[in-house]
Short mmCIF file of C-alpha atoms and ligand atoms in Angstrom, two decimals:
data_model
loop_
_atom_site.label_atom_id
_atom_site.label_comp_id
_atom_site.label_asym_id
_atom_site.label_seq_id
_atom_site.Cartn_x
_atom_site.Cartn_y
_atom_site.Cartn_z
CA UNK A 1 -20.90 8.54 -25.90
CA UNK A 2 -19.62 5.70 -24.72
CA UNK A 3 -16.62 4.46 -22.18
CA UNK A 4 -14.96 1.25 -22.14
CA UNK A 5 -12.66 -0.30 -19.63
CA UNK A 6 -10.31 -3.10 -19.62
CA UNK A 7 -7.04 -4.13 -18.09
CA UNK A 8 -3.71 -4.32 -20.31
CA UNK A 9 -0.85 -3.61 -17.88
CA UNK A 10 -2.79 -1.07 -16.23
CA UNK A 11 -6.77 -0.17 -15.93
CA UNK A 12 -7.21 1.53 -19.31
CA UNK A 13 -10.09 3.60 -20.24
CA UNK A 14 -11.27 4.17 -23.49
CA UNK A 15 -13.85 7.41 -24.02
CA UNK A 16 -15.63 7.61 -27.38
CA UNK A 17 -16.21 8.94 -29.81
CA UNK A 18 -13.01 11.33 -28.89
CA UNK A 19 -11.36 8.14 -28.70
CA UNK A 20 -9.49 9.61 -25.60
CA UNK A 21 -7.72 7.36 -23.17
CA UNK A 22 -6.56 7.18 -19.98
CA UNK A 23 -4.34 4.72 -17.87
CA UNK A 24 -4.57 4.26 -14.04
CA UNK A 25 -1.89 2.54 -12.45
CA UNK A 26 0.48 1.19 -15.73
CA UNK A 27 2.93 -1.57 -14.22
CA UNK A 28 5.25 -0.42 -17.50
CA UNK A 29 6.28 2.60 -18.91
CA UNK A 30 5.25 1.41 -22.53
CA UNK A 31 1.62 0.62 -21.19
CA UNK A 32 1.03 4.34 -20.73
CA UNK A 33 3.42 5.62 -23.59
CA UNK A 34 -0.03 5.69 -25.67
CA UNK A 35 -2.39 6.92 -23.23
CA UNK A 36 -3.61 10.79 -23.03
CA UNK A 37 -3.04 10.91 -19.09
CA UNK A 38 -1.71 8.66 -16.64
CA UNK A 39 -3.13 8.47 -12.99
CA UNK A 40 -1.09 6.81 -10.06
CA UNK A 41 -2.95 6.11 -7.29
CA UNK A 42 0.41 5.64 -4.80
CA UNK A 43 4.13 5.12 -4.41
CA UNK A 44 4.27 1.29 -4.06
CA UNK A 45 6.25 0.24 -7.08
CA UNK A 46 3.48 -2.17 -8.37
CA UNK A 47 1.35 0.94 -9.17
CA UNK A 48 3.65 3.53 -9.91
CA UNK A 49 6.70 2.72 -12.44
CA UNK A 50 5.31 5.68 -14.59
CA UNK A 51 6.19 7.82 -12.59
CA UNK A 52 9.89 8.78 -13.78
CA UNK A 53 9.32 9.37 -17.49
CA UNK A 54 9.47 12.44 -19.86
CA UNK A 55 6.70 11.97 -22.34
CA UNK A 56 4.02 11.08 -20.12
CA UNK A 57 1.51 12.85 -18.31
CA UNK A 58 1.24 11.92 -14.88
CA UNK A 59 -0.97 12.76 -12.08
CA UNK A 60 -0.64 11.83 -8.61
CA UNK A 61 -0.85 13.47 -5.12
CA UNK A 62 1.96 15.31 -4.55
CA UNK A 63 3.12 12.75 -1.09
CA UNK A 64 2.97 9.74 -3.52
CA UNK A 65 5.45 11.34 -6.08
CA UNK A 66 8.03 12.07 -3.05
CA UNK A 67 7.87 8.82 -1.35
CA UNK A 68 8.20 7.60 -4.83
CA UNK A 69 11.07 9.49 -4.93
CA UNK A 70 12.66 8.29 -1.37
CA UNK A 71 11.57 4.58 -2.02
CA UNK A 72 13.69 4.10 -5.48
CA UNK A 73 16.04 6.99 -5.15
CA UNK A 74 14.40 7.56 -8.64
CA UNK A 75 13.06 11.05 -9.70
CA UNK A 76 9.27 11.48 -10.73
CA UNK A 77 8.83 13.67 -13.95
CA UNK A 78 6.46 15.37 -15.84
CA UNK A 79 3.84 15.31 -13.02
CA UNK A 80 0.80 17.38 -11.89
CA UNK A 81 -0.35 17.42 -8.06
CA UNK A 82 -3.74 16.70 -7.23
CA UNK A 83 -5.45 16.90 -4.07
CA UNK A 84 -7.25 14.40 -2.16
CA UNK A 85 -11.09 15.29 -2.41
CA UNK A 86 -10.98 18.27 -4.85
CA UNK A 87 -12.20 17.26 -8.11
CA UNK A 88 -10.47 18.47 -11.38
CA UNK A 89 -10.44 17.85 -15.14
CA UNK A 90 -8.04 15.74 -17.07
CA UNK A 91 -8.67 15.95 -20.69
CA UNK A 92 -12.63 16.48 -20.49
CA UNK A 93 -12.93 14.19 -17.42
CA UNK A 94 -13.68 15.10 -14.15
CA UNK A 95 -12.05 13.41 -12.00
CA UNK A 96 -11.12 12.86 -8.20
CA UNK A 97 -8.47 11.78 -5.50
CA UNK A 98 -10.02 10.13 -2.04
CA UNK A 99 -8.60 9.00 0.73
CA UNK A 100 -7.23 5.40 0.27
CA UNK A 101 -5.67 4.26 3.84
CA UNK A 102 -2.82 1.99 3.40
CA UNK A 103 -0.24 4.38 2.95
CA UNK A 104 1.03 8.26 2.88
CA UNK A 105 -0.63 10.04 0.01
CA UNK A 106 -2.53 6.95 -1.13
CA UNK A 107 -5.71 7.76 -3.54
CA UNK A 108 -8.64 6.00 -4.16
CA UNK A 109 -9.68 7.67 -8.08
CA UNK A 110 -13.66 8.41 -8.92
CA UNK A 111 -14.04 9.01 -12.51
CA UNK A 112 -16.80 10.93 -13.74
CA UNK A 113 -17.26 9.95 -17.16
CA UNK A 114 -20.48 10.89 -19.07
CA UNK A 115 -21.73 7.72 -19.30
CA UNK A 116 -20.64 5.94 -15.78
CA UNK A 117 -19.14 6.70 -12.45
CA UNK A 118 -16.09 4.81 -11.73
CA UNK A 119 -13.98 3.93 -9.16
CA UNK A 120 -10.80 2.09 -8.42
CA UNK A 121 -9.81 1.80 -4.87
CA UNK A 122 -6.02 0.97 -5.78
CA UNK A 123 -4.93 -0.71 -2.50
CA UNK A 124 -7.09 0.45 0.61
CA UNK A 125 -7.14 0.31 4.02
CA UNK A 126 -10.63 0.70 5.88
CA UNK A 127 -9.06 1.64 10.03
CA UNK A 128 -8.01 4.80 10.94
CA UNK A 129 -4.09 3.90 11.75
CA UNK A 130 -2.14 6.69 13.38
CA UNK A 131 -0.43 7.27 9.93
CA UNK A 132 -3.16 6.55 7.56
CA UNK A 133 -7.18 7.74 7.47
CA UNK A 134 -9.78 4.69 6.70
CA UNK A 135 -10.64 4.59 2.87
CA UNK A 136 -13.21 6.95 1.85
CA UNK A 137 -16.60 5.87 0.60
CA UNK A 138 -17.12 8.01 -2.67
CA UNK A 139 -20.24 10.46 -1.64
CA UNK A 140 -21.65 10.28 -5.62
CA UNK A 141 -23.27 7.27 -6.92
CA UNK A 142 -20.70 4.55 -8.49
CA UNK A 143 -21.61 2.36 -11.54
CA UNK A 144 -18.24 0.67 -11.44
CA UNK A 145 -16.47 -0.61 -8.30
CA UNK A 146 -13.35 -1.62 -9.95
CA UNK A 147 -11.28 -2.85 -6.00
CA UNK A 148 -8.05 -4.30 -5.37
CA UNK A 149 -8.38 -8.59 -3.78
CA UNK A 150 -5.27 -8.39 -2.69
CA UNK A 151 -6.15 -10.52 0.73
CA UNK A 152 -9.48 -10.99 -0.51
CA UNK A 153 -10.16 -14.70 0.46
CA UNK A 154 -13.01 -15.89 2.92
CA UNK A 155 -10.35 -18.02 4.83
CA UNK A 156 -7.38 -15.60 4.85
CA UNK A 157 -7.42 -14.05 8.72
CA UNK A 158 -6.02 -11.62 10.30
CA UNK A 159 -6.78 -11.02 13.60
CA UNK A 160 -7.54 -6.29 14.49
CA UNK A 161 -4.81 -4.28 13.88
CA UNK A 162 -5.11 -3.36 17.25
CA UNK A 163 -4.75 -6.73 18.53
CA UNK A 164 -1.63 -7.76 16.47
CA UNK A 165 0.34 -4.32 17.61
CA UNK A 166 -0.26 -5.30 21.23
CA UNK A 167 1.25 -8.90 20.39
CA UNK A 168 4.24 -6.99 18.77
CA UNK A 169 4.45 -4.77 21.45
CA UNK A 170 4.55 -7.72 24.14
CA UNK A 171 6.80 -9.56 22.07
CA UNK A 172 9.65 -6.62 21.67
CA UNK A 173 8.75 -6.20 25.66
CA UNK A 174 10.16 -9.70 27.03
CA UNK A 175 13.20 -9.69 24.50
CA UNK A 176 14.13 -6.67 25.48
CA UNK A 177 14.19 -7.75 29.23
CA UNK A 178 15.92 -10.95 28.25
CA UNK A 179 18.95 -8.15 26.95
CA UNK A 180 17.72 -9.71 23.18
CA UNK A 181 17.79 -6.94 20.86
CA UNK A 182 14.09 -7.53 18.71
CA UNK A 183 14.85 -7.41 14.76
CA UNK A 184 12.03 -7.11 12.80
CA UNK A 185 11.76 -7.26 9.20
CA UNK A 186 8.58 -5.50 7.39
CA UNK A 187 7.98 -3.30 4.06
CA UNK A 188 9.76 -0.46 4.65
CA UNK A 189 7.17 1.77 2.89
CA UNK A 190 3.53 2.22 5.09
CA UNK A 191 4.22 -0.85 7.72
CA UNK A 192 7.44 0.05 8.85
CA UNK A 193 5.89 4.09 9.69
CA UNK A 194 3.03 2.62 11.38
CA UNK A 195 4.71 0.65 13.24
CA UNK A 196 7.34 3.17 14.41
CA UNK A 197 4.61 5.68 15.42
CA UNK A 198 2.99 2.95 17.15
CA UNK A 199 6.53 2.05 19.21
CA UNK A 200 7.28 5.33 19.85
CA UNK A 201 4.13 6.51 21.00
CA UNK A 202 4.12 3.17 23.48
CA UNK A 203 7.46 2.37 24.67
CA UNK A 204 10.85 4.37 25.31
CA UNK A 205 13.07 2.77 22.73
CA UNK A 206 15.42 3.53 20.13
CA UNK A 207 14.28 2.28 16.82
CA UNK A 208 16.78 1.64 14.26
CA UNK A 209 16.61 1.65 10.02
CA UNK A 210 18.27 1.48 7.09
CA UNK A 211 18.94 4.62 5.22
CA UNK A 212 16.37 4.13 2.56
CA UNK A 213 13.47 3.69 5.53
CA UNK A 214 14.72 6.51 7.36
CA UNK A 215 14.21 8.94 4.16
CA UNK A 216 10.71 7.84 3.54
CA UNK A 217 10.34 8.06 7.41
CA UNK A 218 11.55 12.15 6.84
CA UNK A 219 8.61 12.77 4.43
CA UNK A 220 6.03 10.87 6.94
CA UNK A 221 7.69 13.47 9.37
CA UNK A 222 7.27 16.51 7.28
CA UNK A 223 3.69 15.92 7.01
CA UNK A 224 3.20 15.60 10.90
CA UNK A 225 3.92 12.53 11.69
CA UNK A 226 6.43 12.93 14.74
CA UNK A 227 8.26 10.00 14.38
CA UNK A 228 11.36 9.26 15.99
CA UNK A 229 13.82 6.92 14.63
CA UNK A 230 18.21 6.62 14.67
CA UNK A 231 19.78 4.87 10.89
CA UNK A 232 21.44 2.19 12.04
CA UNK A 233 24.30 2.46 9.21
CA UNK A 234 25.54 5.46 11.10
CA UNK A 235 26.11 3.56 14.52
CA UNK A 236 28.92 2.58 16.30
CA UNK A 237 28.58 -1.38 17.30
CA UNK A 238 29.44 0.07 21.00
CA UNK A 239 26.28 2.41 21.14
CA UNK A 240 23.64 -0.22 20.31
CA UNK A 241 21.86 -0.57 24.01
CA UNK A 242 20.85 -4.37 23.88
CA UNK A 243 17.94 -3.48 27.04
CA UNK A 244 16.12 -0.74 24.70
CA UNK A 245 17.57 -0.77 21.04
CA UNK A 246 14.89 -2.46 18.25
CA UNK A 247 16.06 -3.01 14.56
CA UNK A 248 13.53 -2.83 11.66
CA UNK A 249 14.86 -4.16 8.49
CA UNK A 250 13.33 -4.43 5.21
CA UNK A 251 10.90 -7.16 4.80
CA UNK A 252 12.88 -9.12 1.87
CA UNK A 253 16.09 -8.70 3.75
CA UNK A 254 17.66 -12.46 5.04
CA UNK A 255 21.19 -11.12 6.50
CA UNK A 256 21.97 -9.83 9.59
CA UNK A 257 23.85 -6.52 9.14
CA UNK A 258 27.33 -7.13 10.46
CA UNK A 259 26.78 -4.84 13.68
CA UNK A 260 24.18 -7.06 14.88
CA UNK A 261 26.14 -10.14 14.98
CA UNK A 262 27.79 -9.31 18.52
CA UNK A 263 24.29 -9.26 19.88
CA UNK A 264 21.74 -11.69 21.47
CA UNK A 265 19.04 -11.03 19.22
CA UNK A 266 15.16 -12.31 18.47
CA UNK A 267 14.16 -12.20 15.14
CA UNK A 268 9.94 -11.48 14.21
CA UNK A 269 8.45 -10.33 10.57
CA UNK A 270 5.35 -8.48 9.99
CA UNK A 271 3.17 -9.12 6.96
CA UNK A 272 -0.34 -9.72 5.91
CA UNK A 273 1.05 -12.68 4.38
CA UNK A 274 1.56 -14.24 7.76
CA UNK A 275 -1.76 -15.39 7.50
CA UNK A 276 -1.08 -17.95 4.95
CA UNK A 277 2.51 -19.08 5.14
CA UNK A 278 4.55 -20.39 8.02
CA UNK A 279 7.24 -18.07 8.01
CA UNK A 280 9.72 -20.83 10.05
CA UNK A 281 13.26 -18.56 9.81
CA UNK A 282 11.49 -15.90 12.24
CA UNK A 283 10.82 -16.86 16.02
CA UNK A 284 7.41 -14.86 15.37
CA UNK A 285 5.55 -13.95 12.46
CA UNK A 286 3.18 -11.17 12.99
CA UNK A 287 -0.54 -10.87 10.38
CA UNK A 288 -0.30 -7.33 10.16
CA UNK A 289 -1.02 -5.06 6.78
CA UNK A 290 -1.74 -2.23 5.32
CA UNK A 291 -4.08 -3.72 2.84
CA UNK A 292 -7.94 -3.94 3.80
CA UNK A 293 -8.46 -7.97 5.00
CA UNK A 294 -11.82 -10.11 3.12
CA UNK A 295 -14.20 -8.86 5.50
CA UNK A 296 -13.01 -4.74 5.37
CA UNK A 297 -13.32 -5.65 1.27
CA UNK A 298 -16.42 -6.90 1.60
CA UNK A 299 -17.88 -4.08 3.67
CA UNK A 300 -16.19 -1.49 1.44
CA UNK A 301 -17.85 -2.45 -1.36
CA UNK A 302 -20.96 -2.61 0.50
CA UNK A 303 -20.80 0.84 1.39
CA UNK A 304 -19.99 1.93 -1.90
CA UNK A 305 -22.93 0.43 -2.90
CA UNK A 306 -22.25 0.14 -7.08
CA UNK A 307 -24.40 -1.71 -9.64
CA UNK A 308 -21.20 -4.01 -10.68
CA UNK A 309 -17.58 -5.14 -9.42
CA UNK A 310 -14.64 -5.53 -10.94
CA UNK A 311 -11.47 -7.14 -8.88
CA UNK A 312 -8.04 -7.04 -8.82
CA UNK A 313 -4.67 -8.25 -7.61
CA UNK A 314 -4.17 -11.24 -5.34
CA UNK A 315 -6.99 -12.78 -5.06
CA UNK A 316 -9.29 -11.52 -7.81
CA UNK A 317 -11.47 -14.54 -8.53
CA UNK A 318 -12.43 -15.65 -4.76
CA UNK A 319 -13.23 -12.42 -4.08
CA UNK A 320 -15.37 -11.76 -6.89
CA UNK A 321 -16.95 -15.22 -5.92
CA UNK A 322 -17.35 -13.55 -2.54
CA UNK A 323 -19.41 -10.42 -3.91
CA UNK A 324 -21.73 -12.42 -5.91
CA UNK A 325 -22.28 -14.53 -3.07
CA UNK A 326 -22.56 -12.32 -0.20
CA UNK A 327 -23.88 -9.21 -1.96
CA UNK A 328 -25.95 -10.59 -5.14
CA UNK A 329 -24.10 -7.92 -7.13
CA UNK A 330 -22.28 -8.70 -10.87
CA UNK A 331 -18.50 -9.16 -10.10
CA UNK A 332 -15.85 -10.39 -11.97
CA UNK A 333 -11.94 -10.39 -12.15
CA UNK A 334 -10.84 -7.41 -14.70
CA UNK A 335 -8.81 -9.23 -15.79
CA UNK A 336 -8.26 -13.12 -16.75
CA UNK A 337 -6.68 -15.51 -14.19
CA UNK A 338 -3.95 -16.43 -16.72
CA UNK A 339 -2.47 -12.76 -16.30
CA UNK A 340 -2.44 -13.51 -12.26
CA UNK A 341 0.44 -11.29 -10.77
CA UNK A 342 3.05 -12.84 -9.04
CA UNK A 343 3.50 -12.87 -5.14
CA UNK A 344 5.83 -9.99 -5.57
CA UNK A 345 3.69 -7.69 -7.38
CA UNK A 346 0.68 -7.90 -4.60
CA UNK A 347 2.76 -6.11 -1.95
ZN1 LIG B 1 0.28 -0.64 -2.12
ZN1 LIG B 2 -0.37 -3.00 -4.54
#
């Protein structure tokens, strides 16, 4: 017995001699059209475009599938709920969902094959956040680390999550004494709930989103998370309070919705990406993600402790450069740089 792994739009695994295979996160439909199962490890759209599609087995916590859902206004098909830390059996393989950070729902997947223990982190996040658990270490022994790179450069810095909210929080403070109404733009899906809960749980203001936020922001409040939010497509331009009304927006978003434009306003993004571009159309640019930084990479791998490691997204190579460095383990990209995803497809 034997099991091979590669990347082709997707980490594909090969099992022989059944000659069974399975895809984890396909970034097209076709990729996993041939494929025995298909695993999605969460909703973000980079990971989970299989989702929607009658003739292929998917499996997926049950929270990814519905913020899948809320996110592209798309329905998921054909899929089977697994739980986070229970292990079951696709096709012969035992396999199981852990805890991933980053977002709702988010999995980390340990495959038990015969032959080698795998794991692929998808996109992590190693803090507790008040929306998210830190990334679980798997508790069996892994062969294969196969980890997402997504900020995984020695120089790329952010400062603790902990830090950056403050500077967020200081920053909506004085514009909202000034009578500036604070308009932030960040990814609607995992930043924008963290940083809601964080808002309302430290100031007494009335956050306002688009509809498409405020339906993923229902599912974060069916599972428990108390967040309180108003959609700002159902307001009328007289209600908006300049002294105590902030406006998230998605991160891509350049316009101004048109019941802004009678309003002082102060305009501020948050992304990890802040920490390598100047982001000069926004008064303030705030470092803050959802994705583990070098350093939380670096000690995840550490703690999982594997005998070789495979990266992924953004950047792949440096931080494979990093692991062989740091931790005199084998590491490599999966896959070759000349298949390097865009920008885009990292978030
Ligand atoms: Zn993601
Ligand atoms: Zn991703």
């Amino acid at each position: 017995m034997t099991t091979l792994f590669k990347y082709d739009k997707g980490i594909k695994f090969l099992k022989k001699p059944e000659n069974l295979t399975l895809i984890a996160d396909p970034t097209t439909v076709k990729a996993a059209e041939n494929c025995d199962a298909t695993l999605i490890t969460h909703a973000h759209t980079d990971h989970s475009l299989a989702f929607p599609n009658e003739g292929i087995r998917v499996y997926s916590t049950e929270i990814a599938s519905q913020l899948f859902e809320s996110l592209t206004a798309r329905k998921t098909r054909n899929t089977k709920f697994i739980e986070l830390e229970k292990t079951i059996n696709i096709n012969d393989v035992e396999v199981k969902f852990i805890p991933a950070g980053h977002l709702l729902g988010a999995a980390q997947i340990v495959f038990y094959f015969d032959d080698l223990t795998i794991c692929y982190t998808g996109d992590i996040s190693t803090d507790k956040m008040i929306t998210v658990p830190k990334a679980a270490v798997p508790e069996d022994e892994v062969d294969i680390l196969i980890t997402e790179a997504t900020y995984g450069k020695g120089d790329l810095f952010f400062d603790s999550r902990e830090r950056i909210k403050t500077s967020i929080l200081k920053w909506v403070a004085e514009n909202l004494q000034k009578n500036k109404v604070p308009v932030i733009n960040m990814g609607h899906l995992g930043p924008a709930q963290e940083i809601i809960a964080y808002l309302n749980e430290m100031l007494s203001v009335d956050i306002y989103c688009d509809n498409r936020t405020s339906e993923i922001n229902k599912i974060y409040q069916k599972e428990g998370h108390n967040l309180q939010w108003n959609r700002f497509d159902l307001l009328n331009d007289s209600e908006l309070k300049d002294e105590r009304s902030v406006v998230l927006l998605p991160r891509a978003a350049k316009e101004i919705p048109e019941f802004l434009k009678s309003h002082k306003i102060s305009r501020g993004i948050v992304t990890g990406q802040a920490s390598r571009f100047a982001y000069s159309s926004f008064e303030q640019a705030f470092p803050f993600s959802m994705h583990a930084n070098c350093n939380e990479l670096l000690e995840h791998v550490k703690a999982v402790n594997p005998q070789k490691v495979y990266t992924l997204y953004g950047f792949d190579s440096d931080f494979a450069a990093i692991v062989r460095q740091k931790l005199k383990l084998f590491a490599r990209p999966i896959k070759m740089p000349k298949n390097r995803l865009t920008l885009e497809e990292f978030l």
